[in-house]
mmCIF file of C-alpha atoms in Angstrom:
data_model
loop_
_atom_site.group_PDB
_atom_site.id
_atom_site.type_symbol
_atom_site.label_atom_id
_atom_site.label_comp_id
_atom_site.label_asym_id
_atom_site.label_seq_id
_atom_site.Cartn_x
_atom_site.Cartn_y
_atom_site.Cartn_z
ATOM 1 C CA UNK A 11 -91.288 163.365 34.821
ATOM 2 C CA UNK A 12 -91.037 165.847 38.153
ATOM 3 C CA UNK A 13 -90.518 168.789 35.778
ATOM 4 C CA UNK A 14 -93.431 168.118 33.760
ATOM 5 C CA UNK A 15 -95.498 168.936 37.430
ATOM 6 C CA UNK A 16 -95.317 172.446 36.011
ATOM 7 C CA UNK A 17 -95.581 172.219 32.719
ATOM 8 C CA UNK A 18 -97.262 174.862 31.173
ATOM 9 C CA UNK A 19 -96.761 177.273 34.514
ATOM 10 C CA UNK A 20 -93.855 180.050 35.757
ATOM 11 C CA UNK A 21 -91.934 179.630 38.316
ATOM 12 C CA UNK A 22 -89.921 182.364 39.809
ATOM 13 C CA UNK A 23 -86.457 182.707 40.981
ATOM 14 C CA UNK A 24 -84.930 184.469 43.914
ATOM 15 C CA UNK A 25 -86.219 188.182 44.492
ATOM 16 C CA UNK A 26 -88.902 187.618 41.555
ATOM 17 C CA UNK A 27 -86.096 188.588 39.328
ATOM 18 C CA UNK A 28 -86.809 185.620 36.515
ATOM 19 C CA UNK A 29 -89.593 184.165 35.402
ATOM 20 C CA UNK A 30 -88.939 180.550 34.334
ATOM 21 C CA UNK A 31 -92.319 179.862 32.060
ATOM 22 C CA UNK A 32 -91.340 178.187 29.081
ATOM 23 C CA UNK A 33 -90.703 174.111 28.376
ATOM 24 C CA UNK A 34 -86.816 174.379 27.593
ATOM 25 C CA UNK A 35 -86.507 176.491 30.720
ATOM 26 C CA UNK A 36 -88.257 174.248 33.253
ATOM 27 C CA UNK A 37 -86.581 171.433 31.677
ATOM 28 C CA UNK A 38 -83.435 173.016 32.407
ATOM 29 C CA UNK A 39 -83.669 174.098 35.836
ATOM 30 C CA UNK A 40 -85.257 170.701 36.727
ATOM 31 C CA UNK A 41 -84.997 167.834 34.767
ATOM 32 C CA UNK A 42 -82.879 165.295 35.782
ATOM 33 C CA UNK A 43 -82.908 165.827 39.060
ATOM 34 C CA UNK A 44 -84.664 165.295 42.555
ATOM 35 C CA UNK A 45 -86.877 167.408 43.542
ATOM 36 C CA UNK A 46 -88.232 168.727 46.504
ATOM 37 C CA UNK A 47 -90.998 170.380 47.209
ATOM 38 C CA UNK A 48 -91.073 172.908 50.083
ATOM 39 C CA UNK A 49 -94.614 173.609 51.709
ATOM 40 C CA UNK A 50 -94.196 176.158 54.194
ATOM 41 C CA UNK A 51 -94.734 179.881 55.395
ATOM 42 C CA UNK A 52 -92.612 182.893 56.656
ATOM 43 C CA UNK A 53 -94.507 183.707 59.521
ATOM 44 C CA UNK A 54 -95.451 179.742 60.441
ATOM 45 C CA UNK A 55 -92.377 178.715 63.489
ATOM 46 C CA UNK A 56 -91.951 175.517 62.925
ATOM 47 C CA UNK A 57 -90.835 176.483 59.492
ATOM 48 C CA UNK A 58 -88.314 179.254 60.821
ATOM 49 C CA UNK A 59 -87.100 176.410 62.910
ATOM 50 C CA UNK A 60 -86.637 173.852 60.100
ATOM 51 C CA UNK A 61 -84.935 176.498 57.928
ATOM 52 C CA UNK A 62 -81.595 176.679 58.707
ATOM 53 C CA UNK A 63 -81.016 172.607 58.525
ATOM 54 C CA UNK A 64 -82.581 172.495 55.246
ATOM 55 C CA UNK A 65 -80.474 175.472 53.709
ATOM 56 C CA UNK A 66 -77.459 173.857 55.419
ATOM 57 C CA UNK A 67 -78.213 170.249 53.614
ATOM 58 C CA UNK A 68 -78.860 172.376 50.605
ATOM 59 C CA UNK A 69 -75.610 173.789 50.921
ATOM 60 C CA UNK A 70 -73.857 170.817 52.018
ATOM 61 C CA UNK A 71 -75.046 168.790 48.995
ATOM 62 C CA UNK A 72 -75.094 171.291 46.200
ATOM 63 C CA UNK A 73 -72.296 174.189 46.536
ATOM 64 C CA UNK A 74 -68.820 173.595 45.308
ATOM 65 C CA UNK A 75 -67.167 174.820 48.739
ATOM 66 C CA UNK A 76 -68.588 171.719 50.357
ATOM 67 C CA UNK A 77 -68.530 169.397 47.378
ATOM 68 C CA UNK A 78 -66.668 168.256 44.556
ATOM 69 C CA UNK A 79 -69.803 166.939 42.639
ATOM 70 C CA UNK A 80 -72.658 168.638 43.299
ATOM 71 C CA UNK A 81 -75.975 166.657 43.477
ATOM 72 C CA UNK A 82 -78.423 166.807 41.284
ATOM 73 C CA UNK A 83 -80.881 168.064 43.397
ATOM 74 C CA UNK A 84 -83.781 170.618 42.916
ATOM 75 C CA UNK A 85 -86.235 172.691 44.899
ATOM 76 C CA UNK A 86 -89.488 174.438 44.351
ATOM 77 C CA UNK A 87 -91.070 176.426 47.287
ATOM 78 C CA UNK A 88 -94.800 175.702 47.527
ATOM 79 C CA UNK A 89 -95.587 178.503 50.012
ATOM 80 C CA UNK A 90 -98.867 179.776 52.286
ATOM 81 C CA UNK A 91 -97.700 182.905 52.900
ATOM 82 C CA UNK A 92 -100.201 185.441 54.208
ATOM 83 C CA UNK A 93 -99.514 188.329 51.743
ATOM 84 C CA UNK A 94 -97.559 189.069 48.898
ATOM 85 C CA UNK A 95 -95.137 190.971 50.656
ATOM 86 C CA UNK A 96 -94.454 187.843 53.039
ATOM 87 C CA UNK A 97 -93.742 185.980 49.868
ATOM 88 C CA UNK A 98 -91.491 188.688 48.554
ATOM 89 C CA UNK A 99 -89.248 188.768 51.087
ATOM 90 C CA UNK A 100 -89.206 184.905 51.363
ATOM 91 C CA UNK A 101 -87.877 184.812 47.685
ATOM 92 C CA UNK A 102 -85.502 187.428 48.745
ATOM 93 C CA UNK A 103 -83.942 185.336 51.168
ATOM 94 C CA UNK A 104 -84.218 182.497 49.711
ATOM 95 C CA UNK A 105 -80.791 180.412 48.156
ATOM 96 C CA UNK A 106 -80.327 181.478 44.708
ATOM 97 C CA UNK A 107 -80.855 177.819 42.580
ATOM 98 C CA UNK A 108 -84.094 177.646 44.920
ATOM 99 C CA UNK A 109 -87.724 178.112 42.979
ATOM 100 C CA UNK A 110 -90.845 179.222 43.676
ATOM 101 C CA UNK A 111 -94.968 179.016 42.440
ATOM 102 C CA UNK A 112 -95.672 183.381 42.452
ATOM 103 C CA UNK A 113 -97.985 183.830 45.384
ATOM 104 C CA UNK A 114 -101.579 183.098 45.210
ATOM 105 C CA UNK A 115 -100.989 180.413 42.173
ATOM 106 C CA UNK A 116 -104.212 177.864 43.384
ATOM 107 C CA UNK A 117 -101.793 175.217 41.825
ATOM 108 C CA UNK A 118 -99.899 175.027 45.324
ATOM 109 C CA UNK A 119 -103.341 174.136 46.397
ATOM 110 C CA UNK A 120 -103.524 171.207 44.158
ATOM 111 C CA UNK A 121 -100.401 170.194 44.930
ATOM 112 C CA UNK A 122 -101.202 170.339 49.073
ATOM 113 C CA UNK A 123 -104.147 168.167 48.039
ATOM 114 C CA UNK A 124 -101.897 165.746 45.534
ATOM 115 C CA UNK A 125 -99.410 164.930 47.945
ATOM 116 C CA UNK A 126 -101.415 164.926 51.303
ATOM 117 C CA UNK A 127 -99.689 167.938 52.711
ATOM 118 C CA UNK A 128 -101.712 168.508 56.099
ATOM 119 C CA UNK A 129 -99.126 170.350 58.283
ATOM 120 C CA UNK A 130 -96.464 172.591 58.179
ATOM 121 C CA UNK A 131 -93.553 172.629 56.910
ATOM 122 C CA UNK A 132 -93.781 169.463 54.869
ATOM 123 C CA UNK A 133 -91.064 168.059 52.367
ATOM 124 C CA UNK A 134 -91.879 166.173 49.289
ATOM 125 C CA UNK A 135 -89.318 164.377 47.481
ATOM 126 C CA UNK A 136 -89.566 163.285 43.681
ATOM 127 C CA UNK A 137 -87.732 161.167 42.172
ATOM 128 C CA UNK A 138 -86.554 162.302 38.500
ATOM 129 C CA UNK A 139 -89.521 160.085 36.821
ATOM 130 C CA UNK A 140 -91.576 161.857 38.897
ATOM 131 C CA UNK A 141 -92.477 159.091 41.605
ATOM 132 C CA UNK A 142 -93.105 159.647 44.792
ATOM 133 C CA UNK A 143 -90.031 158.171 47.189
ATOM 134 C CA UNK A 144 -91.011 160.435 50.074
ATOM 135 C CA UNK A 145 -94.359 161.868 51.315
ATOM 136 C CA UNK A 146 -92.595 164.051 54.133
ATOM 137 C CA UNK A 147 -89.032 164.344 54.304
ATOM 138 C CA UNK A 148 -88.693 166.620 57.390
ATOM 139 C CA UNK A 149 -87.864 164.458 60.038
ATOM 140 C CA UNK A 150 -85.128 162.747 58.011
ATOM 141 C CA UNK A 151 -83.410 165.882 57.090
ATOM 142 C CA UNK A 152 -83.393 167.423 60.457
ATOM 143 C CA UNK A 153 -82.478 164.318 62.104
ATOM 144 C CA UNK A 154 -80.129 162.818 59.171
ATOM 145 C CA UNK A 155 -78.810 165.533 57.467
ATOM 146 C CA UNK A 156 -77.156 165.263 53.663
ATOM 147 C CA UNK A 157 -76.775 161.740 54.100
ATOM 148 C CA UNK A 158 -80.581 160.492 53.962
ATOM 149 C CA UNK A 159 -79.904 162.343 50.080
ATOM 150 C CA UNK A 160 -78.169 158.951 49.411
ATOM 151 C CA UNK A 161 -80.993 156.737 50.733
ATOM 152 C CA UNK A 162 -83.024 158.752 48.312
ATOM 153 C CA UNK A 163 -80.785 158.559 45.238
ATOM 154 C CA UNK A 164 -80.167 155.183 45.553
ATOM 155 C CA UNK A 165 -83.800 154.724 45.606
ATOM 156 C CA UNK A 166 -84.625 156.618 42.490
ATOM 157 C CA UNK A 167 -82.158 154.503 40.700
ATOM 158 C CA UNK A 168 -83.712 151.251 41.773
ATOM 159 C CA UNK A 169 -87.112 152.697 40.736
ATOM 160 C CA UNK A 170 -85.977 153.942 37.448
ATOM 161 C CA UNK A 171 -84.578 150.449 36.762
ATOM 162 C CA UNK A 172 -86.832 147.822 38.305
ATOM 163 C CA UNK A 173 -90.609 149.425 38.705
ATOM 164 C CA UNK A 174 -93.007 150.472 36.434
ATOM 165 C CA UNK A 175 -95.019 153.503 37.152
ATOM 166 C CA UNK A 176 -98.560 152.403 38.544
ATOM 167 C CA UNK A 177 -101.407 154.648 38.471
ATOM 168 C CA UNK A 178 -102.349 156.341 41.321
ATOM 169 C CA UNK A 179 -106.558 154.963 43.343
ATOM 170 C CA UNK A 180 -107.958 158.654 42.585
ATOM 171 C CA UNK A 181 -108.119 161.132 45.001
ATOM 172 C CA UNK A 182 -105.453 159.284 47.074
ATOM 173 C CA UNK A 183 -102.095 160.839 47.842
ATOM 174 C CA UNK A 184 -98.829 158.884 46.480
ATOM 175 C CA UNK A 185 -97.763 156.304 48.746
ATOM 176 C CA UNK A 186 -93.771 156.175 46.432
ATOM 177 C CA UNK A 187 -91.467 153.747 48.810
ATOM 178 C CA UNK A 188 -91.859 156.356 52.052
ATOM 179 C CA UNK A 189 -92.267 153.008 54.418
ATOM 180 C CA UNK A 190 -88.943 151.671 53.123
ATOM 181 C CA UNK A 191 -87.219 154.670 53.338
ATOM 182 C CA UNK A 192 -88.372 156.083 56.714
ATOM 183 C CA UNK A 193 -87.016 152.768 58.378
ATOM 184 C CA UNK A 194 -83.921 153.959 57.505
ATOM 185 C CA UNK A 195 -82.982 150.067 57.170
ATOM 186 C CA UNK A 196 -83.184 150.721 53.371
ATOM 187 C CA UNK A 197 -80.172 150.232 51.375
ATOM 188 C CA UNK A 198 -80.385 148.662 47.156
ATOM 189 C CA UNK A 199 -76.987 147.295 47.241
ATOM 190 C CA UNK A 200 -78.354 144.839 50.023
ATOM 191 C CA UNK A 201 -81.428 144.193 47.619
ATOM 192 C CA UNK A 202 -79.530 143.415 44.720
ATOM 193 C CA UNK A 203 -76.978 140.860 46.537
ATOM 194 C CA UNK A 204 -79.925 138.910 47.956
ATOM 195 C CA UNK A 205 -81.503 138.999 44.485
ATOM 196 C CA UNK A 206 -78.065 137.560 42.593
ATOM 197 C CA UNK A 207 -77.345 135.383 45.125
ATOM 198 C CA UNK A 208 -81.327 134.025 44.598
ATOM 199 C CA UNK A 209 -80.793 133.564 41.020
ATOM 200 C CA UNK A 210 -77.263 131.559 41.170
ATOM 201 C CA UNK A 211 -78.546 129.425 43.911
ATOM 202 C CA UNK A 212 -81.783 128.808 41.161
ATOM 203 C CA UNK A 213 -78.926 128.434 38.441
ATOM 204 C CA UNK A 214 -77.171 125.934 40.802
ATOM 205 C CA UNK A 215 -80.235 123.144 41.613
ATOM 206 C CA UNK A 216 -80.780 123.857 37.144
ATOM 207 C CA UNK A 217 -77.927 122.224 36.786
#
């Protein structure tokens, strides 16, 4: 499961206030939901410019004002920020449902490593069970906006349903379904149709 990724470590909420580092309260903040995972810096440009269009998809997907249903969508800031105070005021700032790994936690490391993070800012997206659907979801939600959330959903569903996990080659990064998605051509109803209409054309020469 994506909430199990920090099982047994605190994450912290805006301006440091809480300190979410017990099972039921991971579970709660994150379970159930996609997940993204933010790797980024304050002082780093490219992630000043991504900012605004990911707290704007955040906010179109997730707050009321824009939404009647709210996704169920989470995020966990993995940051490289040069000093504690940098991370600080990054927390400060940051949307309010928004989570982050306290600075200098070697975890984000790990998870840099994991996931094959190699530039700046990079988006990782999880799918509830934990599998990988995209390795870097920048350009897609700069250039797409709330509705590549869909894509993703849609996706998780279809995984949930029809794959079983398979275990990672060691000291690979997760491939997920990023190829499918990042065509953009992706789209499970389609699947399913094709499939059904497969079978009853098999059902058909049966009888």
């Amino acid at each position: 499961m994506a909430w199990a990724l920090f099982s047994g470590r605190a994450l912290l909420a805006r301006r440091s206030e809480l300190r979410l580092d017990t099972e039921r309260e991971l579970r709660a903040a994150l379970e159930n939901r996609l997940l993204l995972l933010l790797f980024a810096a304050r002082r780093c440009p490219r992630c000043r410019g991504f900012e605004p269009r990911l707290r704007r998809f955040w906010s179109r997907l997730t707050e009321p004002r824009h939404t009647e249903r709210p996704e169920q969508l989470g995020l966990v800031y993995v940051g490289s920020d040069g000093s504690e105070r940098e991370h600080r005021e990054y927390l400060r700032d940051m949307p309010r449902a928004w989570l982050a790994l306290p600075y200098g936690d070697e975890f984000g490391r790990e998870l840099e490593r994991r996931f094959g993070v190699s530039a700046l800012p990079a988006v990782v997206v999880l799918a509830p069970s934990g599998a990988v659907l995209v390795r870097d979801a920048v350009p897609e939600i700069r250039d797409l906006g709330p509705s590549c959330f869909h894509n993703w959903r849609q996706a998780a569903e279809l995984l949930d349903r029809n794959f079983q996990e398979r275990q990672e080659i060691p000291g690979s990064a997760p491939r997920g379904i990023t190829g499918i998605l990042r065509r953009r051509k992706y789209r499970p109803e389609s699947h399913r149709e094709q499939q059904q209409e497969e079978e009853e054309e098999e059902e058909g020469q049966r009888g």
